[in-house]
mmCIF file of C-alpha atoms in Angstrom:
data_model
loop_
_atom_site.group_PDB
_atom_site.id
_atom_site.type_symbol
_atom_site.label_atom_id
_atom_site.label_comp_id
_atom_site.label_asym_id
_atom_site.label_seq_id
_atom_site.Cartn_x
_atom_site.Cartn_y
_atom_site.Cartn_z
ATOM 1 C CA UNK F 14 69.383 -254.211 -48.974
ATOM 2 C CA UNK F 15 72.103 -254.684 -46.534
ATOM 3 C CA UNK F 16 74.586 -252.346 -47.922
ATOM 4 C CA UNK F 17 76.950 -250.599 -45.690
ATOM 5 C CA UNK F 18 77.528 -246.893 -45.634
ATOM 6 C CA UNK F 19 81.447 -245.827 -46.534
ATOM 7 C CA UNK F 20 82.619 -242.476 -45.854
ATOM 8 C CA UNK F 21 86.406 -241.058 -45.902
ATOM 9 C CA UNK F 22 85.835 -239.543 -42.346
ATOM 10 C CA UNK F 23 87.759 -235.920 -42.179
ATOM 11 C CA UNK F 24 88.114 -236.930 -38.570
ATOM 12 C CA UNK F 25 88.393 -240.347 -38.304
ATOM 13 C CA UNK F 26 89.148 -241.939 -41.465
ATOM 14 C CA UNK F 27 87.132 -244.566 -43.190
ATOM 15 C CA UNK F 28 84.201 -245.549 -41.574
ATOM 16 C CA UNK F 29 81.815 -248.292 -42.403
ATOM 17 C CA UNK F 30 77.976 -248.278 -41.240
ATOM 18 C CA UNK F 31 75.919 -250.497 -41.036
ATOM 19 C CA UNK F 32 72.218 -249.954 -42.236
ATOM 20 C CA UNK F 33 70.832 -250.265 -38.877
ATOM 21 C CA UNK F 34 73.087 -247.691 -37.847
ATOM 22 C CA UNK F 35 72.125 -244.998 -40.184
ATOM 23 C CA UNK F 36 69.717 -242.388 -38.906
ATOM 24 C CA UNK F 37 67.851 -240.625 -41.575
ATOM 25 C CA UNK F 38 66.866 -236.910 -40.647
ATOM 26 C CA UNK F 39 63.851 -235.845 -42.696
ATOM 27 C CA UNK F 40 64.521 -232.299 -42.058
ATOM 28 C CA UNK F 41 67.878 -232.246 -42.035
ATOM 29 C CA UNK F 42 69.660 -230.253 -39.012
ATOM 30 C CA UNK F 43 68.973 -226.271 -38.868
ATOM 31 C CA UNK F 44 71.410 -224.595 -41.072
ATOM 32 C CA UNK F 45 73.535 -227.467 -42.080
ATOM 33 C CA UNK F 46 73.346 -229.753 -45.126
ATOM 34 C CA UNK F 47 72.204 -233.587 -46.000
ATOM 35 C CA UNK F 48 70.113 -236.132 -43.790
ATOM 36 C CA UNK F 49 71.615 -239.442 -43.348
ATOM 37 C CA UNK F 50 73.837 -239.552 -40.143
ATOM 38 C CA UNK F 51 75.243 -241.997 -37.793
ATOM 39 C CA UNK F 52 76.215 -241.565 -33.985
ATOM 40 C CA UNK F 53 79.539 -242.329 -33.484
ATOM 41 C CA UNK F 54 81.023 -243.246 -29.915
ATOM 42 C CA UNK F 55 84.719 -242.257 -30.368
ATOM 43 C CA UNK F 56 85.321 -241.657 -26.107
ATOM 44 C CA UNK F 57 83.294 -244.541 -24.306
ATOM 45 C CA UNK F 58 82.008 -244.018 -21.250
ATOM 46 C CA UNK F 59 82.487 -240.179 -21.456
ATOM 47 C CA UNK F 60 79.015 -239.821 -22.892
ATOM 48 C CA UNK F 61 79.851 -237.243 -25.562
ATOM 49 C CA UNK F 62 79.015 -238.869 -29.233
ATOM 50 C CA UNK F 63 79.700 -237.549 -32.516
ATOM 51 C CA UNK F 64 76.455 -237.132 -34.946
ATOM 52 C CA UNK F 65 78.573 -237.652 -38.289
ATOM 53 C CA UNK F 66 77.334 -237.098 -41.552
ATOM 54 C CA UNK F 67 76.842 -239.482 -43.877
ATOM 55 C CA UNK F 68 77.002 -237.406 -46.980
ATOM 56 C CA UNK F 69 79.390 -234.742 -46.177
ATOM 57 C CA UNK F 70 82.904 -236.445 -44.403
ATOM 58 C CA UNK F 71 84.042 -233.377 -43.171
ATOM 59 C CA UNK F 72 80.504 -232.539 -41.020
ATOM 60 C CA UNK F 73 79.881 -234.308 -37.502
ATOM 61 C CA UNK F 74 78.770 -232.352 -34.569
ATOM 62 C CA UNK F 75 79.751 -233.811 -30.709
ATOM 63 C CA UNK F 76 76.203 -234.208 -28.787
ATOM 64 C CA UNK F 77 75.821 -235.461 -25.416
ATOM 65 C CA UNK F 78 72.245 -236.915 -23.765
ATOM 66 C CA UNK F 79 71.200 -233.378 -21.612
ATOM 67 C CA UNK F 80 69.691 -235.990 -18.882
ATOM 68 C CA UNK F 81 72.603 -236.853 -17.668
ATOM 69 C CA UNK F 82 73.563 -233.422 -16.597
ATOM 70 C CA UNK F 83 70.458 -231.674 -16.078
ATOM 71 C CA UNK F 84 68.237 -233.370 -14.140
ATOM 72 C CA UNK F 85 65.091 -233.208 -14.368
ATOM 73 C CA UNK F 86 65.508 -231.645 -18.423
ATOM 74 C CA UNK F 87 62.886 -229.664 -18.827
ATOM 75 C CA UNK F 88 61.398 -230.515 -22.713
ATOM 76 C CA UNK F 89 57.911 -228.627 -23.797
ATOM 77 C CA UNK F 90 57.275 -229.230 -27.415
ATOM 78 C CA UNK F 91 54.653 -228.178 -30.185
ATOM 79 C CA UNK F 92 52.135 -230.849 -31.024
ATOM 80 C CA UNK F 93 53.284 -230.668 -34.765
ATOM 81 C CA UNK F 94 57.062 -231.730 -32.800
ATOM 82 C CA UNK F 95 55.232 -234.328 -30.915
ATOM 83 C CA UNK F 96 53.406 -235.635 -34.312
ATOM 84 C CA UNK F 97 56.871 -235.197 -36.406
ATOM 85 C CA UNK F 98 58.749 -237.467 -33.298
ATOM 86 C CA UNK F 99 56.906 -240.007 -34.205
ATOM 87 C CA UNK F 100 57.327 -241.876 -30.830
ATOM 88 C CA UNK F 101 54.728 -242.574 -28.530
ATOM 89 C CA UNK F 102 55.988 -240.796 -25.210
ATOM 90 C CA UNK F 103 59.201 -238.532 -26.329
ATOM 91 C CA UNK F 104 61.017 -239.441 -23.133
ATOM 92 C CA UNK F 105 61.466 -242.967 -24.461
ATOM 93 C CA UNK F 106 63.148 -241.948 -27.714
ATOM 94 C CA UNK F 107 66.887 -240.992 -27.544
ATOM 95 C CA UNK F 108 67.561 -237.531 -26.927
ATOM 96 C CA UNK F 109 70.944 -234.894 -27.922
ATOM 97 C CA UNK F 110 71.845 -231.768 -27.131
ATOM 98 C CA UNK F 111 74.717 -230.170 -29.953
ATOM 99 C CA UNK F 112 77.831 -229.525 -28.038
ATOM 100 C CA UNK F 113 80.300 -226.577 -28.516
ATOM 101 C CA UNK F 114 83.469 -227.972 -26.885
ATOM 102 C CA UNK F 115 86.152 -226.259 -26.019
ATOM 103 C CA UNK F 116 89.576 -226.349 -24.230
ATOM 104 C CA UNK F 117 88.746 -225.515 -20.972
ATOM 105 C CA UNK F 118 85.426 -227.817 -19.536
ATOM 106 C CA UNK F 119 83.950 -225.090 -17.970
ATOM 107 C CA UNK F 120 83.393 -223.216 -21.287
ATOM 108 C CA UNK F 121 82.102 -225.948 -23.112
ATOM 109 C CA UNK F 122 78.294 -225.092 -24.085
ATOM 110 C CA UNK F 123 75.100 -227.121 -24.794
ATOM 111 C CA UNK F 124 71.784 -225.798 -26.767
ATOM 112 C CA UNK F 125 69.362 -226.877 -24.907
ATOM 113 C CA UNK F 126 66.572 -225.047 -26.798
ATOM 114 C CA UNK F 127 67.055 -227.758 -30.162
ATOM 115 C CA UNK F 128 67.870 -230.607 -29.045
ATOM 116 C CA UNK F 129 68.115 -233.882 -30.848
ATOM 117 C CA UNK F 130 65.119 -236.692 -31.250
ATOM 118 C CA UNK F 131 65.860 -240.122 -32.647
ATOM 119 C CA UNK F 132 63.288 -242.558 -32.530
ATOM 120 C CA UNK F 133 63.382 -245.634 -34.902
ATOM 121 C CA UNK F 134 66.781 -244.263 -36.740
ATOM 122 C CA UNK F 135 64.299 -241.056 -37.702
ATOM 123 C CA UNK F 136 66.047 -237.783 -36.417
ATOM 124 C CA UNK F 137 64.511 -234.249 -35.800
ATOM 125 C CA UNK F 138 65.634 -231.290 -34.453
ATOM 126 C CA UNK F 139 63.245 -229.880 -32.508
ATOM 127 C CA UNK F 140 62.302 -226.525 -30.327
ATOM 128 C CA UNK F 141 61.983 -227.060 -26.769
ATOM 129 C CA UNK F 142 59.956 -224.232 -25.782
ATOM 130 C CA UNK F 143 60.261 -224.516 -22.187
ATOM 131 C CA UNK F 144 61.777 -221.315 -20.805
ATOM 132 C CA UNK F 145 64.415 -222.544 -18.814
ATOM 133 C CA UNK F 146 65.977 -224.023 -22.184
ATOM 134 C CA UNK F 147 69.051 -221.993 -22.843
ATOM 135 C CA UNK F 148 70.482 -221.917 -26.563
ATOM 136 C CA UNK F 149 73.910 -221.783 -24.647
ATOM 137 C CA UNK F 150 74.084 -223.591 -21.162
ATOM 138 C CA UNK F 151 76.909 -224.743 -19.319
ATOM 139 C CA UNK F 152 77.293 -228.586 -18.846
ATOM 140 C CA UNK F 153 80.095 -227.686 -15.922
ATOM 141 C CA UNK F 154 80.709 -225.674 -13.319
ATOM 142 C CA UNK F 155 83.514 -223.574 -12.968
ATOM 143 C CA UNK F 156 86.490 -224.835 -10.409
ATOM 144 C CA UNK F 157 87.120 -222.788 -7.802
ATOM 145 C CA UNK A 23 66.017 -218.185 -45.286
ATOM 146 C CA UNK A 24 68.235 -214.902 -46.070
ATOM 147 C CA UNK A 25 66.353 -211.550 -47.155
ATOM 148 C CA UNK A 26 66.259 -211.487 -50.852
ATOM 149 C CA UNK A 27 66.022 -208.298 -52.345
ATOM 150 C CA UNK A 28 63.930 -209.724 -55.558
ATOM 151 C CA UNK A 29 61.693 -210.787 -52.727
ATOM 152 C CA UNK A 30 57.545 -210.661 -53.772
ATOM 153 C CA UNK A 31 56.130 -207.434 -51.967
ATOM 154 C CA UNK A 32 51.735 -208.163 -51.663
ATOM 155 C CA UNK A 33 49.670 -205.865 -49.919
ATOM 156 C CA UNK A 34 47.631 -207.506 -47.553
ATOM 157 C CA UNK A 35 44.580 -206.564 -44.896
ATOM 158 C CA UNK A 36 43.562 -208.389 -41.868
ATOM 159 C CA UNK A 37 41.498 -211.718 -42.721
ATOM 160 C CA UNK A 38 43.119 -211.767 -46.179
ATOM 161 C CA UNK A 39 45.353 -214.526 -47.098
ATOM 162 C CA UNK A 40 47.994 -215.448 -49.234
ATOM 163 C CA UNK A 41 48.145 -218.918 -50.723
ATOM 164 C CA UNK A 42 52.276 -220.736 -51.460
ATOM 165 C CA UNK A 43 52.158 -223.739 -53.469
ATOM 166 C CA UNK A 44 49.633 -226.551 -53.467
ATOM 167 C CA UNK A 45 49.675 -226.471 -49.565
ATOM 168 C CA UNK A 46 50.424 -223.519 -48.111
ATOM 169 C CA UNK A 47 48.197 -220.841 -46.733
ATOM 170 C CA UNK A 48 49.306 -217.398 -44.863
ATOM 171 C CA UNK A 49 46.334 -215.426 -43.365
ATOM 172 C CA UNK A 50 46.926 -211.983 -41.735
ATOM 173 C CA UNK A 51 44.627 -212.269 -38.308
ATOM 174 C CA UNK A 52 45.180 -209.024 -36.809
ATOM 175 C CA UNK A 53 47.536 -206.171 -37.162
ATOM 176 C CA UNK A 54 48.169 -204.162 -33.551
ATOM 177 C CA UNK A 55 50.321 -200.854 -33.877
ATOM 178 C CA UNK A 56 53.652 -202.700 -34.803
ATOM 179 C CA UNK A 57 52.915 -205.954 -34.508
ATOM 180 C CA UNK A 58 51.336 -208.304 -36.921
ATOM 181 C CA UNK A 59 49.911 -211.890 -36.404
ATOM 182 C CA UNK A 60 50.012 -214.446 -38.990
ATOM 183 C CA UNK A 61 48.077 -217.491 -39.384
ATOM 184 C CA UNK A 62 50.228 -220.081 -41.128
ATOM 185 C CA UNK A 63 48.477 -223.361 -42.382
ATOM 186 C CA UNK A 64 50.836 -225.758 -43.545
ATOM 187 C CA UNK A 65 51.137 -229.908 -43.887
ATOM 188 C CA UNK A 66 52.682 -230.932 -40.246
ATOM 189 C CA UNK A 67 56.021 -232.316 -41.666
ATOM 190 C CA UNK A 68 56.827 -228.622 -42.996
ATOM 191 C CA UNK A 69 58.974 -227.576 -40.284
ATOM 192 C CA UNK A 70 58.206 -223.277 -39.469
ATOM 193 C CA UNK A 71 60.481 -221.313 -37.024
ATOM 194 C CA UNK A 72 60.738 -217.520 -36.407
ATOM 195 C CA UNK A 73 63.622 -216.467 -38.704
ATOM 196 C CA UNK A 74 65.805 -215.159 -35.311
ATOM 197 C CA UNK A 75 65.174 -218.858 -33.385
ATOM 198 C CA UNK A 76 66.352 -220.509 -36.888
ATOM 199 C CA UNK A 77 69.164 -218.266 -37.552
ATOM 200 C CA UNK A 78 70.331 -218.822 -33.530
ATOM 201 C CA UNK A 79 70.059 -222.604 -33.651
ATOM 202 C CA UNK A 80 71.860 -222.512 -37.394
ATOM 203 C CA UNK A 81 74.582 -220.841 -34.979
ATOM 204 C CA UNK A 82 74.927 -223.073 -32.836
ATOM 205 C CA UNK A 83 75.089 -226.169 -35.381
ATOM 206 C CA UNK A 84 77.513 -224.662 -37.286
ATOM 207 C CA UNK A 85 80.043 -223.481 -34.017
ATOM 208 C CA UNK A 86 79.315 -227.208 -32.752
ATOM 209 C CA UNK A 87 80.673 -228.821 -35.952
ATOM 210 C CA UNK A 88 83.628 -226.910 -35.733
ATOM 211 C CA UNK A 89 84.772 -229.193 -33.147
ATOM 212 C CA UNK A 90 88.103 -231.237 -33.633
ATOM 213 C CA UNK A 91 88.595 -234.459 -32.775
ATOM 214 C CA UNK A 92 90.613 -234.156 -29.579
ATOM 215 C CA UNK A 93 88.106 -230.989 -28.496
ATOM 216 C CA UNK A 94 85.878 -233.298 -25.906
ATOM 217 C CA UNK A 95 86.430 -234.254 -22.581
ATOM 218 C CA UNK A 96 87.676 -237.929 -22.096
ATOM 219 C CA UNK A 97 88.758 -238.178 -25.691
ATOM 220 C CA UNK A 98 92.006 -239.978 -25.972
ATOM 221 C CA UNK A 99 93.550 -239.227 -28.937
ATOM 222 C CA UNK A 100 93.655 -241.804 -31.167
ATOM 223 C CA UNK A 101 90.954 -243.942 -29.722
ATOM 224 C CA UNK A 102 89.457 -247.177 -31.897
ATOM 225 C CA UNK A 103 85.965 -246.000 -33.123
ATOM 226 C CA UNK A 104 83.264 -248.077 -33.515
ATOM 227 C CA UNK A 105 79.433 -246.803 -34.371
ATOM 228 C CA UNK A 106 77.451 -246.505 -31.146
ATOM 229 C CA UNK A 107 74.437 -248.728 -32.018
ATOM 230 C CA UNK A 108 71.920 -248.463 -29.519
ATOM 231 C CA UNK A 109 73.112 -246.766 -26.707
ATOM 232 C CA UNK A 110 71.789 -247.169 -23.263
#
């Protein structure tokens, strides 16, 4: 089966997925609804992607890989988190952080306590448990 | 996840368990003043989270997909999409 994914995007229209593209989360996401999502890169080069729903057009969440701004990211997981990953060493498998933007930069907030592991287009969001991992962190600095 | 006010009510004592389903099993280990620990046995793909860490991250989720199109930093407008693939 080769079949691609349509979905009337509330954001961004129709979009068309291929099967490679579609990341299947067993679990789900905490609190939200349906499993089969697709990362969308809507602002190249900035980073920030969009995890969209596949099921439900009107549900996408903006995440952003946490290395690039904290450095070194602190990630302590459960065994059972390490099992359910999947991948061999969990800092080769792609990693999110949800975003909460906002208008100003310097209010916009990452949780870095569940972040985001895909590995082979499987997704789970998992508890970091190490204690520097804020549920609302800063990704900038204030100017000034 | 939400309290439910038909919820079952069992009595319990430490080393006694209670068993959900075909694979679930609850055991009370030890009860200490206010504070009681639970032994939860469970198949490894059934996700468990205290109910404040779930209800926090369910937060967060649902504030994050709140987010408009235009809400990011280095978002131009009306920028062609195209699905990320692999990304570096």
């Amino acid at each position: 089966m080769s079949a691609l994914t349509v979905i009337e995007s509330s954001r961004f229209g129709p979009l068309q997925v291929e099967p490679e593209d579609v990341i299947d989360f067993p679990h789900g996401l905490i609190g939200l609804a349906g499993r089969k999502f697709t990362l969308l890169d809507r602002n190249p080069g900035s980073g920030f992607l969009w995890l969209h729903s596949l099921e439900d057009p009107a549900l996408a969440l903006p995440v952003v890989d946490p290395r690039q701004f904290f450095t070194p990211f602190p990630l302590v997981l459960s065994d059972e988190d390490r099992d359910r990953i999947g991948a061999p060493d969990p800092a080769a498998a792609r990693l999110y952080v949800t975003v909460r933007a906002a208008p100003d930069p310097a209010e916009i907030v990452v949780n870095l306590r569940a972040p985001i592991v895909i590995w082979e287009r499987r997704g789970h969001q998992i508890l970091n448990n190490a204690p520097e991992a804020e549920l609302e962190a800063r990704l900038f600095s204030p100017v000034g | 996840m939400r309290h439910n006010p038909a919820m079952l009510m069992l009595t319990r004592r430490p080393g006694e368990r209670v068993v959900v389903g075909e694979d679930v099993v609850i055991e009370v280990v030890e009860i200490s003043g206010q504070t009681v620990r639970l032994g939860i046995a469970a198949p490894e793909s059934l996700p468990i989270y205290r109910e404040e860490i779930w209800l926090a991250i369910e937060e967060q989720n649902r504030a994050a997909a709140q987010a408009t199109v235009d809400a990011l930093p280095g978002t131009p407008a009306n920028a062609p999409g195209r699905t990320a693939g692999e990304q570096p």
